[in-house]
XYZ file of C-alpha atoms in Angstrom:
342
model
C 35.521 62.259 -3.224
C 37.446 65.423 -4.006
C 40.047 66.763 -1.597
C 38.659 68.272 1.576
C 39.105 72.082 1.390
C 39.871 72.351 5.108
C 42.852 70.005 4.959
C 45.789 71.989 6.322
C 43.582 74.965 7.219
C 44.380 76.517 10.601
C 44.061 79.957 12.157
C 46.229 82.174 14.320
C 45.048 85.124 16.380
C 46.213 87.462 13.619
C 43.737 85.925 11.164
C 40.701 87.381 12.944
C 38.957 90.660 12.293
C 36.195 92.098 14.466
C 32.795 93.716 14.079
C 30.399 95.102 16.649
C 31.068 96.769 19.991
C 29.730 96.792 23.551
C 27.801 93.580 22.977
C 26.686 91.582 26.003
C 26.868 87.792 25.803
C 26.725 87.501 21.983
C 26.233 83.724 22.170
C 24.434 83.109 18.882
C 24.588 84.955 15.555
C 22.198 84.891 12.618
C 23.454 86.047 9.217
C 21.253 87.248 6.372
C 22.093 87.230 2.693
C 22.268 91.054 2.559
C 25.064 91.020 5.152
C 22.967 91.927 8.178
C 23.905 90.158 11.418
C 21.692 89.538 14.434
C 23.412 88.755 17.729
C 21.820 87.556 20.948
C 22.316 90.066 23.745
C 21.966 89.756 27.519
C 20.215 93.111 27.765
C 17.082 91.267 26.696
C 16.903 91.012 22.933
C 19.227 91.122 19.946
C 21.692 93.524 18.383
C 21.305 94.190 14.650
C 24.581 94.938 12.847
C 24.367 96.138 9.253
C 27.172 95.644 6.701
C 28.767 99.054 7.319
C 29.223 98.107 10.972
C 26.585 100.336 12.505
C 24.421 98.630 15.079
C 21.233 98.977 17.097
C 19.733 96.981 19.934
C 16.189 95.661 19.802
C 14.984 94.830 23.292
C 12.111 92.500 24.013
C 8.999 94.433 24.962
C 7.935 92.106 27.776
C 11.419 91.911 29.284
C 12.519 95.526 29.204
C 11.332 96.353 32.726
C 11.325 92.893 34.250
C 15.021 92.168 34.411
C 17.937 94.251 35.551
C 21.547 93.663 34.621
C 23.934 92.611 37.353
C 27.604 93.298 37.935
C 28.098 89.883 39.513
C 29.604 87.718 36.773
C 28.623 84.399 38.337
C 24.970 85.448 38.672
C 24.909 87.070 35.255
C 25.257 83.726 33.503
C 22.443 82.048 35.461
C 19.722 84.610 36.196
C 17.795 87.312 34.407
C 16.993 87.286 30.728
C 19.627 85.493 28.677
C 18.726 85.263 24.990
C 20.803 82.304 23.833
C 20.043 80.383 20.643
C 18.363 82.222 17.775
C 16.531 81.179 14.613
C 14.400 82.995 12.073
C 10.735 82.073 11.911
C 9.267 81.677 8.431
C 8.028 85.285 8.460
C 11.323 86.749 9.682
C 10.450 86.980 13.373
C 13.238 85.841 15.678
C 12.813 82.722 17.775
C 14.731 83.041 21.040
C 15.626 80.251 23.410
C 15.967 82.165 26.661
C 18.534 80.491 28.896
C 17.627 82.725 31.840
C 13.823 82.726 31.825
C 13.559 79.085 30.659
C 11.129 79.563 27.796
C 10.970 79.744 24.012
C 10.077 83.213 22.816
C 9.112 84.795 19.523
C 10.146 88.403 18.891
C 9.272 90.662 15.983
C 12.037 92.763 14.492
C 10.753 95.733 16.461
C 10.781 93.933 19.813
C 7.202 92.790 20.419
C 7.628 89.470 22.194
C 5.444 86.549 23.142
C 6.268 83.386 25.050
C 5.608 80.440 22.744
C 5.819 77.959 25.605
C 7.555 77.455 28.959
C 6.339 73.952 29.775
C 5.935 70.573 28.112
C 3.743 67.688 29.266
C 2.673 69.751 32.251
C 6.143 70.443 33.647
C 8.583 73.309 33.362
C 10.564 73.252 30.141
C 14.015 73.258 31.772
C 17.133 75.151 30.751
C 16.269 75.917 27.128
C 19.441 76.433 25.109
C 19.039 76.444 21.328
C 16.449 76.561 18.586
C 16.606 75.571 14.904
C 14.012 75.536 12.107
C 14.000 73.072 9.232
C 12.589 73.205 5.692
C 9.299 71.689 6.866
C 8.895 74.604 9.298
C 9.420 72.301 12.262
C 11.190 73.861 15.225
C 13.800 71.880 17.145
C 14.638 73.011 20.688
C 17.385 71.762 22.964
C 17.091 71.631 26.756
C 20.501 71.436 28.414
C 19.395 70.355 31.879
C 16.425 70.488 34.189
C 18.569 72.326 36.751
C 18.146 76.111 36.724
C 21.593 76.531 38.305
C 23.154 74.983 35.207
C 26.843 74.934 36.290
C 25.850 72.135 38.684
C 25.036 70.013 35.625
C 28.569 70.275 34.242
C 29.411 66.768 35.315
C 30.081 63.345 33.773
C 27.145 61.982 35.779
C 24.134 64.255 35.173
C 22.381 63.336 31.934
C 19.007 65.078 31.890
C 19.137 67.023 28.621
C 16.248 66.871 26.170
C 15.288 67.655 22.602
C 11.846 69.088 21.919
C 9.967 69.385 18.637
C 7.359 72.076 17.972
C 5.008 71.831 15.019
C 2.340 74.390 14.177
C -1.031 73.042 15.196
C 0.466 70.100 17.055
C 2.223 71.854 19.906
C 5.470 70.789 21.516
C 6.642 67.322 22.517
C 9.752 65.593 23.852
C 11.545 63.592 21.146
C 14.711 62.713 23.110
C 15.514 62.730 26.817
C 18.937 61.114 26.919
C 21.199 64.037 26.032
C 24.285 64.848 28.111
C 23.722 68.626 28.439
C 22.290 69.364 25.002
C 23.526 72.523 23.343
C 23.358 73.606 19.697
C 21.695 71.363 17.129
C 21.837 71.396 13.328
C 20.410 69.294 10.515
C 22.480 67.858 7.692
C 21.934 68.944 4.081
C 19.270 66.293 3.447
C 17.640 66.740 6.865
C 18.039 63.030 7.541
C 19.930 63.467 10.813
C 19.745 65.892 13.708
C 23.211 66.600 15.138
C 23.258 67.674 18.781
C 26.147 68.876 20.906
C 26.457 66.969 24.167
C 28.429 69.613 26.027
C 29.095 67.416 29.052
C 29.430 64.242 27.039
C 32.183 66.272 25.382
C 31.062 64.933 22.030
C 28.439 65.294 19.303
C 25.534 62.901 18.933
C 23.213 62.458 16.001
C 19.717 61.041 15.696
C 17.933 59.786 12.608
C 14.819 61.853 11.900
C 11.620 59.940 11.160
C 8.853 61.149 8.868
C 6.813 62.074 11.937
C 9.717 63.970 13.507
C 10.604 61.178 15.896
C 14.277 60.623 16.684
C 16.003 57.252 16.830
C 19.323 55.479 16.427
C 21.416 57.797 18.575
C 25.118 57.509 17.793
C 28.259 59.512 18.518
C 29.619 61.430 15.535
C 33.388 61.893 15.526
C 35.470 61.520 18.701
C 33.734 59.967 21.685
C 35.436 62.486 23.993
C 37.054 65.749 22.861
C 38.596 66.200 26.297
C 36.933 69.603 26.584
C 33.424 71.054 26.561
C 31.672 71.795 23.257
C 29.083 74.488 22.512
C 28.089 75.368 18.921
C 28.138 73.600 15.548
C 27.552 74.423 11.870
C 27.945 72.490 8.628
C 29.886 73.670 5.611
C 28.893 72.797 2.055
C 31.490 69.996 1.844
C 29.985 68.183 4.810
C 32.473 69.161 7.495
C 30.814 69.857 10.840
C 32.463 72.898 12.437
C 32.227 73.515 16.165
C 33.543 75.390 19.158
C 35.307 74.277 22.292
C 34.087 76.495 25.121
C 35.897 77.678 28.267
C 38.995 75.911 26.875
C 38.360 77.953 23.757
C 38.900 76.869 20.172
C 37.385 75.991 16.801
C 37.364 72.514 15.270
C 35.793 70.574 12.428
C 34.754 66.953 12.157
C 35.336 65.693 8.634
C 32.833 63.414 6.873
C 35.076 60.437 7.706
C 34.810 61.313 11.423
C 38.347 62.654 11.850
C 38.780 65.679 14.130
C 40.613 68.680 12.681
C 41.666 71.491 15.062
C 41.387 74.835 13.290
C 42.169 77.183 16.179
C 43.205 76.590 19.793
C 42.998 79.536 22.189
C 43.558 77.594 25.406
C 46.574 76.533 27.432
C 47.443 73.102 28.887
C 47.223 74.204 32.529
C 43.728 75.610 32.021
C 42.580 72.490 30.189
C 43.873 70.241 32.978
C 42.326 72.341 35.746
C 38.887 72.275 34.181
C 39.111 68.595 33.252
C 40.155 67.605 36.775
C 37.180 69.477 38.262
C 34.830 68.068 35.636
C 35.819 64.465 36.344
C 35.086 65.029 40.042
C 31.793 66.892 39.369
C 33.337 69.921 41.101
C 32.927 72.551 38.372
C 31.731 75.906 39.719
C 30.818 79.173 38.043
C 33.862 80.724 39.694
C 36.174 78.118 38.149
C 34.618 78.599 34.726
C 35.177 82.351 34.983
C 38.901 81.703 35.364
C 38.937 80.093 31.900
C 38.754 81.547 28.438
C 40.878 82.668 25.511
C 41.701 86.052 24.013
C 39.746 86.083 20.734
C 36.221 84.950 21.681
C 36.153 84.334 25.418
C 33.934 81.306 26.090
C 33.781 80.535 22.379
C 30.172 79.526 21.742
C 29.182 79.378 18.078
C 30.236 79.645 14.445
C 27.991 81.173 11.786
C 28.696 81.203 8.058
C 27.739 84.452 6.328
C 28.858 86.932 3.725
C 27.706 86.895 0.079
C 29.587 83.658 -0.613
C 28.983 82.091 2.819
C 32.737 82.001 3.435
C 32.846 84.555 6.246
C 32.691 82.815 9.613
C 31.471 84.828 12.610
C 32.265 83.581 16.110
C 29.817 83.979 18.960
C 30.873 83.923 22.590
C 29.564 84.324 26.114
C 32.066 86.836 27.426
C 33.364 88.971 24.559
C 31.881 92.312 23.518
C 32.380 91.990 19.760
C 32.190 89.392 17.002
C 35.459 87.968 15.665
C 35.340 86.746 12.071
C 37.616 85.130 9.495
C 37.539 83.751 5.965
C 36.900 80.052 5.417
C 38.289 78.074 2.467
C 34.842 76.524 1.972
C 31.333 77.974 1.987
C 28.891 77.165 4.727
C 25.813 75.039 4.232
C 22.979 77.543 3.669
C 20.520 77.594 6.552
C 16.833 77.306 5.794
C 16.310 81.083 5.881
C 19.145 81.915 3.460
C 17.016 82.272 0.349
C 13.823 83.366 2.082
C 12.562 86.925 1.721
C 11.170 88.569 4.836
């Protein structure tokens, strides 16, 4: 195999540029081939940022009057409408996993919104986190926990995360129920494996995908314990799996041989120890989490490859108001929508 292009690649704070302004909880970012960015926004919808930097917010029609913003930081990350993970539907609509209302939504690019589902097998769906679409038009959804007050699930002991699969005409079903706070999920280039962040396992798991969409053979990919919480992941075209450490903020990559490569660390040892000590005792609170976070993308949540050559990496976060970005030495793996025309 040729040399890995990320060998020796690291970032400092000076390597980041920024786009967007006054964003609220820009957790997930979608990039289109023409340079347009779509960022989740806690005001109930998404913000569209065009290549020249100008932006507009598209709010969800059914949420506009139902939810009010709050000045209480601890409540803001649990209640109300919290668009979280995003994916493009085959026609260009935006699929939204709403971490506040606990449902999967579908929004047109002008804001008309419908709830696709908020229950599975007759029970509430749980804390829906992320959504991804594959080349067969199957939709994968992660459920972090069945607890609405999700900070209580940040523990070594609570393992109630799920993975759901939605297929047109077949509805939604549970395909895994053993995930340790499931977060972002991505498929490899051949769509043979589904990679899922176990935020509170502090690792990444992968499942082999069957012809019928079933998942089996769960195994840990890379380190068994990163020593800090993980949020988002994305593959590059070489096969490196990039990801974010959240609260103790940073960016990493797991190489195809399983080795961990730290690209950027925006934390400090005292903060890491404080959060780890509370985590091990199942004593993490929203107030403690709010004491953590770096300077570049506070509560670093996702990485998205974009730009004409897929070498511009945009960083989503839960507590910043803009989108940091930098140049990667290797292109990202194109997502299923990259060459689609909407």
